[in-house]
Coordinates of N, CA and C in Angstrom, one line a residue:
X1 N 158.6 -140.6 193.6 CA 158.0 -139.5 194.3 C 156.5 -139.6 194.1
X2 N 155.8 -139.3 195.2 CA 154.3 -139.3 195.2 C 153.8 -138.1 194.4
X3 N 153.0 -138.4 193.3 CA 152.5 -137.3 192.5 C 151.1 -136.9 192.9
X4 N 150.5 -137.6 193.9 CA 149.1 -137.3 194.4 C 149.1 -135.9 194.9
X5 N 148.0 -135.1 194.5 CA 147.8 -133.8 195.0 C 147.4 -133.8 196.5
X6 N 147.8 -132.8 197.2 CA 147.4 -132.7 198.6 C 145.9 -132.7 198.8
X7 N 145.1 -132.0 197.9 CA 143.7 -131.9 198.1 C 143.0 -132.1 196.7
X8 N 142.4 -133.3 196.7 CA 141.6 -133.7 195.5 C 140.4 -134.5 195.9
X9 N 139.2 -134.1 195.4 CA 138.0 -134.8 195.7 C 137.5 -135.4 194.4
X10 N 137.0 -136.6 194.5 CA 136.2 -137.2 193.4 C 134.8 -137.2 193.7
X11 N 134.0 -136.7 192.8 CA 132.5 -136.5 193.0 C 131.7 -137.2 192.0
X12 N 130.8 -138.1 192.5 CA 130.0 -138.9 191.7 C 128.5 -138.5 192.0
X13 N 127.7 -138.4 190.9 CA 126.3 -137.9 191.1 C 125.3 -138.9 190.4
X14 N 124.2 -139.2 191.1 CA 123.1 -139.9 190.5 C 121.8 -139.1 190.8
X15 N 121.0 -139.1 189.8 CA 119.7 -138.3 190.0 C 118.5 -139.2 189.7
X16 N 117.4 -138.7 190.3 CA 116.1 -139.4 190.0 C 115.0 -138.4 190.1
X17 N 114.0 -138.6 189.3 CA 112.7 -137.8 189.3 C 111.8 -138.4 190.3
X18 N 111.2 -137.5 191.2 CA 110.3 -137.9 192.2 C 108.8 -137.7 191.7
X19 N 108.3 -138.6 191.0 CA 107.0 -138.4 190.4 C 105.9 -138.2 191.4
X20 N 106.0 -138.9 192.5 CA 104.9 -138.8 193.5 C 104.9 -137.5 194.3
X21 N 106.0 -136.7 194.2 CA 106.0 -135.4 194.8 C 105.9 -134.2 193.8
X22 N 105.9 -134.6 192.6 CA 105.8 -133.6 191.5 C 104.4 -133.3 191.1
X23 N 104.1 -132.1 190.6 CA 102.8 -131.7 190.1 C 103.0 -130.9 188.8
X24 N 103.2 -131.6 187.7 CA 103.5 -131.0 186.4 C 102.5 -129.9 186.0
X25 N 101.2 -130.2 186.4 CA 100.2 -129.2 186.0 C 100.4 -127.8 186.7
X26 N 101.2 -127.9 187.8 CA 101.5 -126.7 188.6 C 102.9 -126.2 188.4
X27 N 103.6 -126.8 187.3 CA 105.0 -126.5 187.0 C 105.9 -126.8 188.2
X28 N 105.7 -127.9 188.8 CA 106.5 -128.4 190.0 C 107.0 -129.7 189.7
X29 N 108.4 -129.8 189.5 CA 109.1 -131.0 189.2 C 110.1 -131.2 190.3
X30 N 110.0 -132.3 191.0 CA 110.9 -132.6 192.2 C 111.9 -133.7 191.8
X31 N 113.1 -133.4 192.1 CA 114.2 -134.3 191.8 C 115.0 -134.6 193.1
X32 N 115.6 -135.8 193.2 CA 116.5 -136.1 194.2 C 117.9 -136.4 193.5
X33 N 118.9 -136.0 194.2 CA 120.3 -136.3 193.8 C 121.1 -136.9 194.9
X34 N 121.9 -137.9 194.6 CA 122.7 -138.5 195.6 C 124.2 -138.2 195.1
X35 N 125.0 -137.7 196.0 CA 126.3 -137.4 195.7 C 127.3 -138.1 196.6
X36 N 128.3 -138.7 196.0 CA 129.4 -139.4 196.8 C 130.6 -138.6 196.6
X37 N 131.2 -138.1 197.7 CA 132.4 -137.3 197.7 C 133.5 -138.2 198.3
X38 N 134.6 -138.4 197.5 CA 135.7 -139.2 198.0 C 137.0 -138.4 198.0
X39 N 137.7 -138.5 199.1 CA 138.9 -137.8 199.2 C 140.0 -138.6 198.6
X40 N 140.5 -138.2 197.4 CA 141.6 -139.0 196.7 C 142.9 -138.2 196.8
X41 N 142.9 -137.2 197.7 CA 144.1 -136.4 197.9 C 145.0 -137.1 199.0
X42 N 146.1 -136.4 199.3 CA 147.0 -136.9 200.3 C 146.7 -136.5 201.7
X43 N 145.9 -135.4 201.9 CA 145.6 -134.8 203.2 C 144.1 -134.8 203.5
X44 N 143.8 -134.9 204.8 CA 142.4 -134.7 205.2 C 141.8 -133.4 204.9
X45 N 140.5 -133.3 204.7 CA 139.8 -132.0 204.4 C 138.4 -132.1 204.9
X46 N 137.9 -130.9 205.3 CA 136.5 -130.9 205.8 C 135.7 -130.0 204.8
X47 N 134.4 -130.5 204.5 CA 133.5 -129.7 203.7 C 132.9 -128.7 204.6
X48 N 133.0 -127.4 204.3 CA 132.5 -126.3 205.1 C 131.2 -125.8 204.6
X49 N 131.1 -125.5 203.3 CA 129.9 -125.0 202.8 C 129.7 -125.4 201.3
X50 N 128.6 -125.1 200.8 CA 128.2 -125.5 199.4 C 127.7 -124.2 198.6
X51 N 127.9 -124.3 197.3 CA 127.4 -123.3 196.4 C 126.8 -124.0 195.2
X52 N 125.5 -123.8 194.9 CA 124.9 -124.4 193.8 C 124.4 -123.4 192.8
X53 N 124.5 -123.7 191.5 CA 123.8 -122.9 190.5 C 122.9 -123.8 189.8
X54 N 121.6 -123.5 189.9 CA 120.5 -124.4 189.4 C 119.8 -123.6 188.3
X55 N 119.7 -124.3 187.1 CA 119.2 -123.6 185.9 C 118.1 -124.5 185.4
X56 N 116.9 -123.9 185.2 CA 115.8 -124.6 184.6 C 115.8 -124.4 183.1
X57 N 114.9 -125.1 182.4 CA 114.8 -125.1 180.9 C 114.3 -123.7 180.4
X58 N 113.8 -122.9 181.3 CA 113.4 -121.5 180.9 C 114.6 -120.5 181.0
X59 N 115.7 -121.0 181.5 CA 116.9 -120.2 181.7 C 116.9 -119.5 183.0
X60 N 115.9 -119.8 183.9 CA 115.9 -119.2 185.2 C 117.0 -119.8 186.1
X61 N 117.8 -118.9 186.7 CA 119.0 -119.4 187.5 C 118.7 -119.1 188.9
X62 N 119.0 -120.0 189.8 CA 118.9 -119.8 191.2 C 120.2 -120.2 191.8
X63 N 120.8 -119.4 192.7 CA 122.0 -119.7 193.4 C 121.7 -120.0 194.8
X64 N 122.3 -121.1 195.3 CA 122.0 -121.5 196.7 C 123.4 -121.6 197.4
X65 N 123.5 -121.0 198.5 CA 124.7 -121.1 199.4 C 124.3 -121.5 200.8
X66 N 125.1 -122.3 201.4 CA 124.8 -122.7 202.8 C 125.9 -123.5 203.4
X67 N 125.8 -123.6 204.7 CA 126.8 -124.4 205.5 C 126.6 -125.9 205.2
X68 N 127.7 -126.6 205.0 CA 127.7 -128.0 204.9 C 126.7 -128.6 203.9
X69 N 126.4 -129.9 204.1 CA 125.4 -130.5 203.2 C 124.5 -131.4 204.1
X70 N 123.3 -131.4 203.9 CA 122.3 -132.1 204.8 C 122.6 -132.0 206.3
X71 N 122.9 -130.8 206.7 CA 123.2 -130.5 208.1 C 124.5 -131.0 208.6
X72 N 125.4 -131.5 207.8 CA 126.7 -132.0 208.2 C 127.8 -131.3 207.5
X73 N 129.0 -131.3 208.1 CA 130.2 -130.8 207.6 C 131.3 -131.9 207.7
X74 N 131.1 -132.9 206.8 CA 132.0 -134.0 206.9 C 133.5 -133.7 206.7
X75 N 134.3 -134.4 207.6 CA 135.7 -134.4 207.4 C 136.2 -135.7 206.8
X76 N 136.9 -135.6 205.8 CA 137.3 -136.9 205.1 C 138.8 -137.1 205.1
X77 N 139.2 -138.2 205.7 CA 140.6 -138.6 205.6 C 140.9 -139.1 204.2
X78 N 142.1 -139.1 203.8 CA 142.4 -139.7 202.5 C 141.8 -141.1 202.3
X79 N 141.2 -141.3 201.2 CA 140.5 -142.6 200.9 C 139.1 -142.7 201.4
X80 N 138.7 -141.8 202.3 CA 137.3 -141.9 202.9 C 136.3 -141.2 201.9
X81 N 135.1 -141.7 202.0 CA 134.0 -141.0 201.2 C 132.8 -140.7 202.1
X82 N 132.0 -139.8 201.6 CA 130.8 -139.4 202.3 C 129.7 -139.3 201.2
X83 N 128.5 -139.9 201.5 CA 127.4 -140.0 200.5 C 126.2 -139.3 201.2
X84 N 125.5 -138.5 200.4 CA 124.3 -137.9 200.9 C 123.3 -137.7 199.8
X85 N 122.0 -137.6 200.1 CA 121.0 -137.4 199.2 C 120.2 -136.1 199.6
X86 N 120.0 -135.3 198.6 CA 119.2 -134.0 198.8 C 118.3 -133.9 197.6
X87 N 117.7 -132.7 197.5 CA 116.7 -132.5 196.4 C 116.6 -131.1 195.8
X88 N 115.9 -131.0 194.7 CA 115.7 -129.7 194.1 C 114.4 -129.7 193.4
X89 N 113.7 -128.6 193.4 CA 112.4 -128.4 192.8 C 112.6 -127.4 191.6
X90 N 112.2 -127.8 190.4 CA 112.2 -127.0 189.3 C 110.8 -126.7 188.7
X91 N 110.7 -125.6 187.9 CA 109.5 -125.3 187.3 C 109.4 -125.9 185.9
X92 N 110.4 -126.6 185.5 CA 110.4 -127.3 184.2 C 110.8 -128.7 184.3
X93 N 110.6 -129.5 183.3 CA 110.8 -131.0 183.3 C 112.3 -131.3 183.2
X94 N 113.1 -130.3 182.8 CA 114.6 -130.5 182.6 C 115.3 -129.3 183.2
X95 N 116.5 -129.6 183.8 CA 117.3 -128.5 184.3 C 118.7 -129.0 184.6
X96 N 119.6 -128.1 185.0 CA 120.9 -128.5 185.3 C 121.3 -128.0 186.7
X97 N 122.3 -128.6 187.3 CA 122.9 -128.1 188.5 C 124.4 -128.3 188.4
X98 N 125.1 -127.3 189.0 CA 126.6 -127.4 189.1 C 126.9 -126.5 190.3
X99 N 128.2 -126.6 190.7 CA 128.6 -125.7 191.8 C 129.9 -126.1 192.4
X100 N 130.1 -125.9 193.7 CA 131.3 -126.2 194.4 C 131.1 -126.4 195.9
X101 N 132.1 -127.1 196.4 CA 132.1 -127.2 197.9 C 133.3 -126.4 198.4
X102 N 133.1 -125.6 199.4 CA 134.2 -124.9 200.0 C 134.8 -125.8 201.1
X103 N 136.1 -126.1 200.9 CA 136.8 -127.1 201.7 C 137.9 -126.4 202.5
X104 N 138.2 -127.0 203.7 CA 139.4 -126.6 204.4 C 140.2 -127.8 204.9
X105 N 141.5 -127.7 204.6 CA 142.4 -128.8 205.0 C 142.8 -128.7 206.4
X106 N 143.3 -129.7 207.0 CA 143.8 -129.7 208.4 C 144.8 -128.7 208.6
X107 N 145.6 -128.3 207.5 CA 146.6 -127.3 207.7 C 146.1 -125.9 207.5
X108 N 144.7 -125.7 207.4 CA 144.1 -124.4 207.3 C 144.0 -123.9 205.8
X109 N 144.4 -124.7 204.9 CA 144.3 -124.3 203.5 C 142.9 -124.4 203.0
X110 N 142.4 -123.4 202.4 CA 141.0 -123.4 201.8 C 141.1 -123.7 200.3
X111 N 140.2 -124.5 199.8 CA 140.1 -124.8 198.4 C 138.7 -125.1 198.0
X112 N 138.4 -124.8 196.7 CA 137.1 -125.1 196.2 C 137.1 -126.4 195.5
X113 N 136.2 -127.3 195.7 CA 136.1 -128.6 195.0 C 134.9 -128.4 194.0
X114 N 135.2 -128.3 192.7 CA 134.1 -128.1 191.8 C 133.2 -129.3 191.7
X115 N 131.9 -129.0 191.6 CA 130.8 -130.1 191.4 C 130.5 -130.0 189.9
X116 N 130.8 -131.0 189.1 CA 130.5 -130.9 187.7 C 129.1 -130.8 187.4
X117 N 128.7 -130.1 186.2 CA 127.3 -130.0 185.8 C 126.7 -131.3 185.7
X118 N 125.4 -131.4 186.1 CA 124.6 -132.6 185.8 C 123.2 -132.2 185.5
X119 N 122.5 -133.1 184.8 CA 121.2 -132.9 184.4 C 120.1 -133.5 185.3
X120 N 119.1 -132.7 185.5 CA 117.9 -133.2 186.2 C 116.8 -133.3 185.1
X121 N 116.2 -134.5 184.9 CA 115.3 -134.6 183.8 C 114.2 -135.7 184.1
X122 N 113.0 -135.3 183.8 CA 111.9 -136.3 183.9 C 112.2 -137.4 182.9
X123 N 112.0 -138.7 183.3 CA 112.3 -139.8 182.3 C 111.6 -139.6 181.0
X124 N 112.3 -140.0 179.9 CA 111.8 -139.9 178.6 C 111.5 -138.5 178.1
X125 N 112.1 -137.5 178.7 CA 112.0 -136.1 178.3 C 113.2 -135.8 177.3
X126 N 114.4 -136.3 177.6 CA 115.5 -136.1 176.8 C 115.8 -137.3 176.0
X127 N 116.4 -137.2 174.8 CA 116.7 -138.3 173.9 C 118.1 -138.6 174.0

């Protein structure tokens, strides 16, 4: 019997500091993050919206909600993936992001796909 869940996403994240767009003297640190979403479930699903919780090193929390990602609402067949790059601006050299994608299956089932916490950090800031 197939034990694969109907709806499961695998999420991989890579981050980088954008030195050329940042202005540390003005408390402006710009980061890019690239996310790869892979449908490892049995059924197709579409990304409808996103919810981010962004926390800087001062403990300031910003919540961001919006439709899709980078202007798209990708539909993923089992085994398919979607990769996109976006960005965040922090007032500190270190911060974290986490959240979730609101997904809908072809059968109308809604589910949240958690985005695991990840760190945004200027190189050589963390040990």
